[in-house]
Amino acid sequence: MLRHVQILLSFAGSLGLMVFGLRMLNDRILYSFGSRIRSRIITASGQPFGSLIAGSSLNSMFQSSSGLSVILMSMINESLITQEAAFTTVLGAALGHIVPIAIFSGMGFLADMSTWALPLLALAVPMSMLRRRNMARFGVAILGFLILLLGLELLKQTLPSTSEELALLLFVRSLGARPFFFAVFGLGVGMLLSIMTQSSDTVILTALALGWSGWFPFSPVLAMIFGANVGTILTLRRGSGVYGSDVRVFSAAVVIFLVLSGAVGLALVLPLEAAVIRYLPGIYFKSSILPPIVYGLYAGFTVLVILLMFVLRRWVMFFAVQWHRRPTPAVNEEDTDGLSVLPRGVPDSLEANLITTRGELGRMADTAHGMLLETLNASQNELEAKPAMKRVKELHSRLEESGGRVEKLLKVSIREPSGADQARDIAAQTRVSQELIIIGSACVHAVRVVERIARKNYRIHEEAMDELYGYISQVLDFLKYDGDYLARKLSSYDRKLAYLMEEDINSVRDKLQKRVRRTLERDDEADIRGEFQFMDIVRYLELIGDGCLAIGRELPKLR
């Protein structure tokens, strides 16, 4: 009994090492290429075949189908990609999932770790200590890969020899006489492990290890691999519950794909296994040939179903829409005023929540731009001053509500474990939100001054409003540039251009201030109150320009 407990604990420890190593590998890739992954998906979303290739290439690097699906859900929610493009990307991700697992299993089962693990370790440790961020991340990714394979090696050593556990082996072989029950058993084990580890890759490698050691033949190994999809299904259903109907339709389409792939695979392998049991019983439990055969079958079934789903993707989306024909309101587990915030425990929920926050910041920038545009209209038309004041107050209320939502979103993100880049992203988003709130308040004060000038009929020097029009237009362009980057309408942010725009704004501000001083000094009939009110408008616009520059300093830090 004690020996069995020790085996169980060693088995759990080996799985933990594999999950930890895979998480290290995924995190380093995500931190390094997260923004490129999103931009690549968005760029390729216009063509179905492009989405398929993008998903395949990305998941070859980013070994987390669940995490990629969660990121896709947040991108659908922010209207960055369509449901069909996201579904096609998932098909490509499933296709790209095949090769890395073959590499992991090949290096773990066929190669001798002692010949190449130490040289890789000697390379990875110094790289992880370098100051250059990308090289250090690459070194940590190699360490994660080594930890993954170490966990796999320990798992193989943990599994008891079939000769030592003869009674258990006879029980397993008695199940093998009935492939259907054996497949159900393997499916249950795969489901349990996928729920516990939240990693389909770990379940697949464990299934291959069980086949390699001679404990499981065809059907349970393949059933465990398909049972790993259950973890993805549960993640999708749990994550999509906080989003709108578009995301739930996408998750339903992915569930259809995963269930169909498992059904097709088992429907094909069970007759094959029955034939092997009948005609070739001697090789049924041969460990040396099972993993390549089983994984080859899995890869073949996956490619077959992916191609079928790609051809019939619009029909799949149609059935998914029918599934959610009457969508229920999204339920948010984090009490954030109906925001689409993923709960803890969902893979890469932090990354998805940061995408949601970025979208909310884009909407805040758009609202602030609308407030500044109202300021421009009010300054050029006295009759519009009072209505503009009302509209600006409404927009300011909307801006503050968005700011409150961003604050709650970021509080949820802060509570999640994060890497250095994600923490930098959170800090940058916090600063951007604060600056947008300040810009909104400055717009309210500026319009209030414009309305006061119109109401009290203050006089200002000639050409003042024309000069103000040019000044506000420059500030508008700066705010629009920041907002376009936040809304992902621009792929890169030019900090030098931002500084040039700020210099131009400061130059115009200085000219306006000198003009007011000359007017007060030389014009005996100048309206002092009107000129000072004009200076107040210039000061508030300067505050908006400074806020745009402060935002510009933070935007390059966003991934």
Coordinates of C-alpha atoms in Angstrom, one line a residue:
M1 CA 0.0 0.0 0.0
L2 CA 2.8 2.4 0.9
R3 CA 4.6 1.7 -2.3
H4 CA 1.4 2.5 -4.3
V5 CA 1.1 5.8 -2.5
Q6 CA 4.7 6.6 -3.2
I7 CA 4.1 5.8 -6.9
L8 CA 1.0 8.0 -7.0
L9 CA 2.9 10.9 -5.4
S10 CA 5.8 10.5 -7.8
F11 CA 3.4 10.4 -10.7
A12 CA 1.8 13.7 -9.4
G13 CA 5.2 15.3 -9.0
S14 CA 6.2 14.3 -12.5
L15 CA 3.0 15.8 -13.9
G16 CA 3.7 19.0 -11.9
L17 CA 7.2 19.3 -13.4
M18 CA 5.8 18.9 -16.9
V19 CA 3.0 21.5 -16.3
F20 CA 5.6 23.9 -14.8
G21 CA 8.0 23.5 -17.6
L22 CA 5.4 23.9 -20.2
R23 CA 4.0 27.0 -18.5
M24 CA 7.5 28.5 -18.4
L25 CA 7.9 27.8 -22.1
N26 CA 4.5 29.3 -23.0
D27 CA 4.9 32.4 -20.7
R28 CA 8.3 33.3 -22.2
I29 CA 6.9 33.0 -25.7
L30 CA 3.8 35.0 -24.8
Y31 CA 5.8 37.7 -23.1
S32 CA 8.1 38.0 -26.1
F33 CA 5.7 37.6 -28.9
G34 CA 2.3 38.4 -27.4
S35 CA 1.7 41.6 -29.3
R36 CA 3.0 40.0 -32.5
I37 CA 0.7 37.0 -32.0
R38 CA -2.3 39.3 -31.8
S39 CA -1.3 41.5 -34.7
R40 CA -0.6 38.4 -36.8
I41 CA -4.0 37.0 -36.1
I42 CA -5.7 40.3 -36.9
T43 CA -3.7 40.7 -40.2
A44 CA -4.5 37.2 -41.3
S45 CA -8.2 37.3 -40.3
G46 CA -9.2 38.7 -43.7
Q47 CA -8.5 35.4 -45.5
P48 CA -9.6 32.0 -44.3
F49 CA -6.5 30.2 -45.5
G50 CA -4.3 32.9 -43.9
S51 CA -6.1 32.4 -40.5
L52 CA -5.4 28.7 -40.8
I53 CA -1.7 29.2 -41.5
A54 CA -1.5 31.8 -38.8
G55 CA -3.0 29.5 -36.2
S56 CA -0.8 26.7 -37.2
S57 CA 2.4 28.6 -37.1
L58 CA 1.5 30.4 -33.8
N59 CA 0.5 27.3 -31.9
S60 CA 3.7 25.6 -33.0
M61 CA 5.4 28.2 -30.8
F62 CA 2.7 28.9 -28.3
Q63 CA 1.9 25.4 -26.9
S64 CA -1.5 26.2 -25.2
S65 CA -4.6 25.6 -27.2
S66 CA -6.8 26.7 -24.2
G67 CA -4.8 29.9 -23.7
L68 CA -4.9 30.7 -27.4
S69 CA -8.7 30.1 -27.5
V70 CA -9.1 32.4 -24.5
I71 CA -7.1 35.2 -26.1
L72 CA -9.2 34.7 -29.3
M73 CA -12.4 35.1 -27.2
S74 CA -11.2 38.4 -25.8
M75 CA -10.3 39.6 -29.3
I76 CA -13.8 38.7 -30.6
N77 CA -15.3 40.5 -27.7
E78 CA -13.3 43.6 -28.6
S79 CA -14.3 43.3 -32.3
L80 CA -10.7 42.8 -33.4
I81 CA -11.6 39.6 -35.4
T82 CA -14.7 37.8 -36.5
Q83 CA -16.1 34.6 -35.2
E84 CA -15.3 32.7 -38.4
A85 CA -11.7 34.0 -38.5
A86 CA -11.2 33.0 -34.8
F87 CA -12.6 29.5 -35.5
T88 CA -10.4 29.0 -38.5
T89 CA -7.4 30.1 -36.4
V90 CA -8.3 27.4 -33.8
L91 CA -8.4 24.9 -36.6
G92 CA -4.9 26.0 -37.6
A93 CA -3.8 25.9 -34.0
A94 CA -4.9 22.3 -33.7
L95 CA -2.9 21.5 -36.9
G96 CA 0.2 23.3 -35.5
H97 CA -0.3 21.4 -32.2
I98 CA 0.8 18.1 -33.8
V99 CA 4.4 18.7 -34.7
P100 CA 5.7 20.0 -31.3
I101 CA 4.1 17.1 -29.4
A102 CA 5.9 14.8 -31.8
I103 CA 9.1 16.6 -31.1
F104 CA 8.5 16.5 -27.3
S105 CA 7.6 12.8 -27.3
G106 CA 10.5 11.9 -29.8
M107 CA 13.1 13.6 -27.6
G108 CA 11.5 12.2 -24.4
F109 CA 11.1 8.6 -25.6
L110 CA 13.7 8.0 -28.3
A111 CA 16.6 10.3 -27.5
D112 CA 19.0 9.9 -24.5
M113 CA 18.6 13.0 -22.4
S114 CA 22.1 12.7 -21.0
T115 CA 23.6 13.4 -24.4
W116 CA 22.0 16.8 -25.1
A117 CA 20.3 18.0 -21.9
L118 CA 23.5 19.2 -20.1
P119 CA 24.8 21.1 -23.2
L120 CA 21.4 22.8 -23.5
L121 CA 21.4 23.6 -19.8
A122 CA 24.9 25.0 -20.1
L123 CA 23.6 27.3 -22.8
A124 CA 20.3 28.2 -21.2
V125 CA 21.5 29.3 -17.7
P126 CA 23.9 32.0 -18.9
M127 CA 21.4 33.2 -21.4
S128 CA 18.7 33.6 -18.8
M129 CA 21.0 35.9 -16.8
L130 CA 21.8 38.3 -19.7
R131 CA 20.6 41.9 -19.5
R132 CA 19.2 41.7 -23.0
R133 CA 15.6 40.9 -22.4
N134 CA 14.9 38.8 -25.5
M135 CA 18.0 36.7 -25.0
A136 CA 17.1 36.2 -21.3
R137 CA 13.6 35.1 -22.2
F138 CA 14.9 32.7 -24.8
G139 CA 17.1 31.2 -22.1
V140 CA 14.2 30.8 -19.7
A141 CA 12.2 29.2 -22.5
I142 CA 14.9 26.6 -23.0
L143 CA 14.9 25.9 -19.3
G144 CA 11.2 25.4 -19.4
F145 CA 11.7 22.9 -22.3
L146 CA 14.3 21.0 -20.2
I147 CA 12.0 20.9 -17.2
L148 CA 9.2 19.6 -19.3
L149 CA 11.4 16.8 -20.6
L150 CA 12.8 16.1 -17.1
G151 CA 9.2 15.7 -15.9
L152 CA 8.6 13.3 -18.8
E153 CA 11.7 11.3 -18.0
L154 CA 10.7 11.0 -14.3
L155 CA 7.2 10.0 -15.3
K156 CA 8.6 7.1 -17.4
Q157 CA 10.8 6.0 -14.4
T158 CA 7.9 6.4 -12.0
L159 CA 5.6 4.0 -13.9
P160 CA 6.1 0.5 -12.4
S161 CA 7.4 -2.3 -14.5
T162 CA 4.7 -4.6 -16.0
S163 CA 6.6 -7.6 -14.6
E164 CA 6.4 -6.1 -11.0
E165 CA 2.7 -5.3 -11.1
L166 CA 1.5 -8.5 -12.8
A167 CA -1.9 -8.5 -11.1
L168 CA -2.6 -5.0 -12.3
L169 CA -1.3 -5.7 -15.7
L170 CA -3.7 -8.7 -16.0
F171 CA -6.6 -6.5 -15.0
V172 CA -5.6 -4.0 -17.7
R173 CA -5.4 -6.7 -20.3
S174 CA -8.8 -8.0 -19.2
L175 CA -10.2 -4.5 -20.0
G176 CA -8.3 -4.7 -23.4
A177 CA -10.5 -7.6 -24.3
R178 CA -13.4 -5.1 -24.6
P179 CA -12.0 -2.1 -26.4
F180 CA -15.1 0.0 -25.9
F181 CA -14.9 -0.1 -22.1
F182 CA -11.1 0.3 -22.3
A183 CA -11.7 3.5 -24.5
V184 CA -14.2 4.8 -22.0
F185 CA -11.7 4.2 -19.2
G186 CA -8.9 6.0 -21.1
L187 CA -11.3 8.9 -21.9
G188 CA -12.2 9.2 -18.2
V189 CA -8.5 9.3 -17.2
G190 CA -7.7 11.9 -19.9
M191 CA -10.7 14.1 -18.7
L192 CA -9.6 13.9 -15.1
L193 CA -6.0 14.8 -15.9
S194 CA -6.9 17.6 -18.2
I195 CA -9.2 19.1 -15.5
M196 CA -6.5 18.8 -12.9
T197 CA -3.5 20.1 -14.9
Q198 CA -5.3 22.5 -17.3
S199 CA -2.8 21.3 -19.9
S200 CA -3.7 19.1 -22.9
D201 CA -0.1 18.7 -23.8
T202 CA 0.7 17.2 -20.4
V203 CA -2.1 14.7 -20.8
I204 CA -1.0 13.7 -24.4
L205 CA 2.6 13.1 -23.2
T206 CA 1.3 11.1 -20.2
A207 CA -0.8 9.0 -22.5
L208 CA 2.2 8.3 -24.8
A209 CA 4.3 7.4 -21.7
L210 CA 1.6 4.9 -20.6
G211 CA 1.7 3.4 -24.1
W212 CA 5.5 3.4 -24.2
S213 CA 5.7 1.6 -20.8
G214 CA 3.3 -1.1 -22.0
W215 CA 0.4 -0.3 -19.7
F216 CA -2.1 1.0 -22.3
P217 CA -2.6 -0.2 -25.8
F218 CA -4.3 1.6 -28.7
S219 CA -7.8 2.7 -27.6
P220 CA -7.1 4.1 -24.0
V221 CA -4.0 6.0 -25.2
L222 CA -6.0 7.6 -28.0
A223 CA -9.0 8.1 -25.8
M224 CA -6.8 9.9 -23.2
I225 CA -5.5 12.2 -26.0
F226 CA -9.1 13.0 -27.0
G227 CA -10.1 13.3 -23.3
A228 CA -7.5 16.1 -23.1
N229 CA -9.8 18.1 -25.3
V230 CA -12.3 18.2 -22.4
G231 CA -10.0 20.6 -20.6
T232 CA -10.2 22.9 -23.5
I233 CA -14.0 22.6 -23.7
L234 CA -14.5 23.3 -20.0
T235 CA -12.1 26.3 -20.3
L236 CA -14.0 27.7 -23.3
R237 CA -17.4 27.2 -21.7
R238 CA -16.3 28.8 -18.5
G239 CA -14.6 31.7 -20.2
S240 CA -17.3 32.4 -22.7
G241 CA -19.9 32.8 -20.0
V242 CA -18.5 36.3 -19.1
Y243 CA -18.7 37.5 -22.7
G244 CA -21.5 38.3 -25.1
S245 CA -23.3 36.0 -27.6
D246 CA -20.6 36.4 -30.3
V247 CA -18.0 34.8 -28.1
R248 CA -20.4 32.0 -27.0
V249 CA -21.1 31.2 -30.6
F250 CA -17.4 30.9 -31.3
S251 CA -16.9 28.6 -28.2
A252 CA -19.8 26.4 -29.4
A253 CA -18.2 26.0 -32.8
V254 CA -14.9 24.9 -31.1
V255 CA -16.8 22.5 -28.9
I256 CA -18.4 21.0 -32.1
F257 CA -15.0 20.6 -33.6
L258 CA -13.4 19.0 -30.5
V259 CA -16.3 16.6 -29.9
L260 CA -16.4 15.6 -33.6
S261 CA -12.7 14.9 -33.7
G262 CA -12.9 12.7 -30.7
A263 CA -15.9 10.8 -32.0
V264 CA -14.3 10.2 -35.4
G265 CA -11.1 9.1 -33.9
L266 CA -12.6 6.6 -31.5
A267 CA -15.0 5.3 -34.2
L268 CA -12.1 4.5 -36.4
V269 CA -9.7 3.1 -33.8
L270 CA -12.0 0.8 -32.0
P271 CA -12.6 -1.5 -35.1
L272 CA -8.8 -1.4 -35.8
E273 CA -8.0 -2.4 -32.2
A274 CA -10.5 -5.2 -32.4
A275 CA -8.8 -6.5 -35.5
V276 CA -5.4 -6.3 -33.9
I277 CA -6.6 -8.2 -30.8
R278 CA -8.0 -10.9 -33.1
Y279 CA -5.3 -11.3 -35.6
L280 CA -2.1 -9.9 -34.0
P281 CA -2.5 -10.5 -30.2
G282 CA 1.2 -10.9 -29.7
I283 CA 2.0 -7.2 -30.5
Y284 CA -1.0 -5.7 -28.8
F285 CA 0.9 -4.7 -25.7
K286 CA 4.3 -4.1 -27.4
S287 CA 5.4 -0.8 -25.9
S288 CA 8.1 -0.1 -28.5
I289 CA 5.7 0.3 -31.4
L290 CA 2.6 1.7 -29.7
P291 CA 3.4 5.4 -29.3
P292 CA 4.4 6.1 -32.9
I293 CA 1.4 4.2 -34.2
V294 CA -1.1 5.8 -31.8
Y295 CA 0.2 9.3 -32.3
G296 CA 0.3 8.7 -36.1
L297 CA -3.4 7.8 -35.9
Y298 CA -4.2 10.8 -33.7
A299 CA -2.4 13.1 -36.1
G300 CA -4.1 11.6 -39.1
F301 CA -7.6 11.9 -37.5
T302 CA -6.9 15.5 -36.4
V303 CA -5.8 16.5 -39.9
L304 CA -8.8 14.8 -41.4
V305 CA -11.3 16.5 -39.1
I306 CA -9.5 19.9 -39.5
L307 CA -9.8 19.8 -43.2
L308 CA -13.4 18.7 -43.0
M309 CA -14.1 21.6 -40.5
F310 CA -12.3 24.1 -42.7
V311 CA -14.4 23.2 -45.7
L312 CA -17.6 23.2 -43.7
R313 CA -16.7 26.0 -41.3
R314 CA -19.7 28.2 -42.3
W315 CA -22.1 25.3 -41.6
V316 CA -20.4 24.7 -38.3
M317 CA -20.8 28.4 -37.5
F318 CA -24.5 28.2 -38.5
F319 CA -25.1 25.3 -36.1
A320 CA -23.2 27.1 -33.4
V321 CA -25.5 30.1 -33.9
Q322 CA -28.6 27.9 -33.7
W323 CA -27.2 26.5 -30.5
H324 CA -27.1 30.0 -29.0
R325 CA -30.1 31.4 -30.8
R326 CA -31.4 32.8 -27.6
P327 CA -28.3 34.0 -25.8
T328 CA -28.5 34.7 -22.1
P329 CA -27.0 37.9 -20.6
A330 CA -23.3 37.6 -19.7
V331 CA -22.6 36.8 -16.1
N332 CA -19.5 38.4 -14.6
E333 CA -18.0 36.6 -11.7
E334 CA -15.8 39.5 -10.6
D335 CA -18.4 42.2 -9.8
T336 CA -17.1 44.7 -12.3
D337 CA -20.3 46.3 -13.5
G338 CA -21.0 43.8 -16.2
L339 CA -17.5 43.9 -17.7
S340 CA -16.1 40.9 -19.5
V341 CA -13.6 39.9 -16.9
L342 CA -12.4 36.3 -16.9
P343 CA -12.2 34.5 -13.5
R344 CA -9.1 33.0 -12.0
G345 CA -8.1 29.6 -13.1
V346 CA -8.8 30.1 -16.8
P347 CA -5.5 29.7 -18.8
D348 CA -4.0 33.1 -19.8
S349 CA -6.9 35.0 -18.3
L350 CA -4.6 37.8 -17.4
E351 CA -3.5 38.3 -21.0
A352 CA -7.2 38.2 -22.1
N353 CA -8.2 40.7 -19.4
L354 CA -5.4 43.0 -20.5
I355 CA -6.8 42.9 -24.1
T356 CA -10.2 43.9 -22.6
T357 CA -8.6 46.8 -20.7
R358 CA -6.8 48.0 -23.8
G359 CA -10.1 48.1 -25.6
E360 CA -11.8 50.1 -22.8
L361 CA -8.8 52.5 -22.9
G362 CA -9.4 52.9 -26.7
R363 CA -13.0 53.8 -26.0
M364 CA -11.9 56.3 -23.3
A365 CA -9.6 58.0 -25.8
D366 CA -12.4 58.2 -28.3
T367 CA -14.7 59.8 -25.7
A368 CA -11.9 62.3 -24.8
H369 CA -11.4 63.1 -28.5
G370 CA -15.2 63.8 -28.8
M371 CA -15.0 66.1 -25.8
L372 CA -12.1 68.1 -27.3
L373 CA -14.0 68.2 -30.6
E374 CA -17.0 69.8 -28.8
T375 CA -14.5 72.3 -27.3
L376 CA -13.4 73.2 -30.8
N377 CA -16.9 73.7 -32.1
A378 CA -17.9 75.8 -29.1
S379 CA -14.9 78.1 -29.5
Q380 CA -15.9 78.8 -33.1
N381 CA -19.6 79.4 -32.5
E382 CA -21.0 81.4 -29.6
L383 CA -24.4 79.9 -30.1
E384 CA -23.0 76.4 -29.6
A385 CA -21.3 77.2 -26.3
K386 CA -24.2 76.3 -24.0
P387 CA -25.3 73.1 -25.8
A388 CA -21.7 72.1 -26.1
M389 CA -21.3 72.4 -22.3
K390 CA -24.2 70.0 -21.8
R391 CA -22.8 67.5 -24.3
V392 CA -19.3 67.7 -22.8
K393 CA -20.7 67.0 -19.3
E394 CA -22.5 63.9 -20.7
L395 CA -19.3 62.7 -22.4
H396 CA -17.3 63.4 -19.2
S397 CA -19.7 61.3 -17.2
R398 CA -19.2 58.5 -19.7
L399 CA -15.5 58.9 -19.6
E400 CA -15.4 58.7 -15.8
E401 CA -17.6 55.5 -15.9
S402 CA -15.1 54.0 -18.4
G403 CA -12.3 55.0 -16.1
G404 CA -14.0 53.3 -13.2
R405 CA -14.4 50.1 -15.2
V406 CA -10.7 50.2 -16.2
E407 CA -9.7 50.7 -12.6
K408 CA -11.7 47.6 -11.6
L409 CA -10.3 45.6 -14.5
L410 CA -6.8 46.5 -13.5
K411 CA -7.5 45.6 -9.9
V412 CA -8.5 42.1 -11.1
S413 CA -5.3 41.9 -13.2
I414 CA -3.1 43.0 -10.3
R415 CA -4.3 40.1 -8.2
E416 CA -3.2 37.6 -10.9
P417 CA 0.4 36.2 -11.0
S418 CA 2.2 38.1 -13.7
G419 CA 5.5 38.4 -15.5
A420 CA 7.6 41.5 -15.7
D421 CA 6.2 42.5 -19.0
Q422 CA 2.6 42.0 -17.9
A423 CA 3.3 44.1 -14.8
R424 CA 4.7 46.8 -17.0
D425 CA 1.6 46.6 -19.1
I426 CA -0.6 47.0 -16.1
A427 CA 1.3 50.0 -14.9
A428 CA 1.2 51.6 -18.3
Q429 CA -2.5 51.1 -18.7
T430 CA -3.1 52.6 -15.2
R431 CA -1.1 55.7 -16.2
V432 CA -2.9 56.1 -19.5
S433 CA -6.3 55.8 -17.8
Q434 CA -5.4 58.5 -15.3
E435 CA -4.1 60.8 -18.0
L436 CA -7.3 60.4 -20.0
I437 CA -9.4 61.3 -17.0
I438 CA -7.3 64.5 -16.5
I439 CA -7.7 65.3 -20.3
G440 CA -11.5 64.9 -19.9
S441 CA -11.6 67.3 -16.9
A442 CA -9.5 69.8 -18.8
C443 CA -11.9 69.7 -21.7
V444 CA -14.8 70.4 -19.3
H445 CA -13.0 73.4 -17.8
A446 CA -12.1 74.7 -21.3
V447 CA -15.7 74.6 -22.5
R448 CA -16.9 76.2 -19.3
V449 CA -14.5 79.1 -20.0
V450 CA -15.7 79.4 -23.6
E451 CA -19.3 79.3 -22.4
R452 CA -18.5 82.1 -19.8
I453 CA -16.9 84.3 -22.5
A454 CA -20.0 83.9 -24.7
R455 CA -22.5 84.4 -21.8
K456 CA -20.8 87.5 -20.4
N457 CA -19.9 88.9 -23.9
Y458 CA -16.2 89.3 -23.1
R459 CA -14.1 90.8 -25.9
I460 CA -10.9 89.1 -27.1
H461 CA -8.3 90.4 -29.5
E462 CA -8.8 90.0 -33.2
E463 CA -8.1 86.6 -34.8
A464 CA -8.1 85.0 -31.3
M465 CA -10.6 82.3 -32.3
D466 CA -8.8 81.6 -35.6
E467 CA -5.6 81.1 -33.6
L468 CA -7.5 79.0 -31.0
Y469 CA -8.9 76.8 -33.9
G470 CA -5.4 76.0 -35.1
Y471 CA -4.1 75.3 -31.5
I472 CA -7.0 73.0 -30.7
S473 CA -6.6 71.2 -34.0
Q474 CA -3.0 70.4 -33.2
V475 CA -4.0 69.0 -29.8
L476 CA -6.8 67.0 -31.5
D477 CA -4.3 65.4 -33.9
F478 CA -2.1 64.4 -31.0
L479 CA -5.0 62.9 -29.0
K480 CA -6.2 61.1 -32.2
Y481 CA -2.8 59.6 -32.7
D482 CA -2.7 58.2 -29.2
G483 CA -6.3 57.0 -29.5
D484 CA -5.6 55.2 -32.8
Y485 CA -2.7 53.3 -31.3
L486 CA -4.8 52.3 -28.2
A487 CA -7.6 51.1 -30.6
R488 CA -5.0 49.1 -32.5
K489 CA -5.6 51.1 -35.7
L490 CA -1.8 51.7 -35.8
S491 CA 0.7 48.8 -35.6
S492 CA 3.5 50.9 -34.1
Y493 CA 3.9 54.1 -32.1
D494 CA 6.5 56.7 -33.1
R495 CA 7.7 58.3 -29.9
K496 CA 9.8 60.9 -31.9
L497 CA 6.7 62.0 -33.8
A498 CA 4.9 62.4 -30.4
Y499 CA 7.7 64.7 -29.2
L500 CA 7.6 66.7 -32.4
M501 CA 3.9 67.2 -32.0
E502 CA 4.4 68.3 -28.4
E503 CA 7.0 70.8 -29.5
D504 CA 4.7 72.3 -32.1
I505 CA 1.9 72.6 -29.6
N506 CA 4.2 74.3 -27.1
S507 CA 5.4 76.6 -29.9
V508 CA 1.9 77.7 -30.7
R509 CA 1.1 78.1 -27.0
D510 CA 4.0 80.5 -26.6
K511 CA 2.9 82.5 -29.5
L512 CA -0.7 82.8 -28.1
Q513 CA 0.6 83.9 -24.7
K514 CA 2.9 86.5 -26.3
R515 CA 0.0 87.8 -28.4
V516 CA -2.2 88.2 -25.2
R517 CA 0.6 90.0 -23.4
R518 CA 1.2 92.4 -26.3
T519 CA -2.5 93.1 -26.5
L520 CA -2.7 93.9 -22.8
E521 CA 0.4 96.1 -23.0
R522 CA -0.4 98.1 -26.2
D523 CA -4.2 98.1 -26.6
D524 CA -5.7 100.5 -24.1
E525 CA -9.2 99.3 -25.0
A526 CA -8.4 95.6 -24.5
D527 CA -10.9 93.7 -22.3
I528 CA -8.6 92.4 -19.5
R529 CA -11.2 89.9 -18.3
G530 CA -11.7 88.5 -21.8
E531 CA -7.9 88.2 -22.4
F532 CA -7.4 86.4 -19.1
Q533 CA -10.2 84.0 -19.9
F534 CA -8.5 83.3 -23.3
M535 CA -5.3 82.5 -21.4
D536 CA -7.3 80.1 -19.2
I537 CA -8.4 78.2 -22.4
V538 CA -4.8 78.1 -23.6
R539 CA -3.7 76.7 -20.2
Y540 CA -6.3 73.9 -20.2
L541 CA -5.3 73.0 -23.8
E542 CA -1.7 72.9 -22.7
L543 CA -2.7 70.5 -19.9
I544 CA -4.4 68.3 -22.6
G545 CA -1.2 68.4 -24.7
D546 CA 0.9 67.4 -21.7
G547 CA -1.5 64.6 -21.0
C548 CA -1.2 63.4 -24.6
L549 CA 2.6 63.4 -24.3
A550 CA 2.4 61.5 -21.0
I551 CA 0.2 58.9 -22.7
G552 CA 2.7 58.8 -25.6
R553 CA 5.5 57.9 -23.2
E554 CA 3.5 54.9 -21.9
L555 CA 2.1 53.6 -25.2
P556 CA 5.3 51.9 -26.4
K557 CA 5.3 49.9 -23.2
L558 CA 2.0 48.3 -24.1
R559 CA 2.4 44.9 -25.8

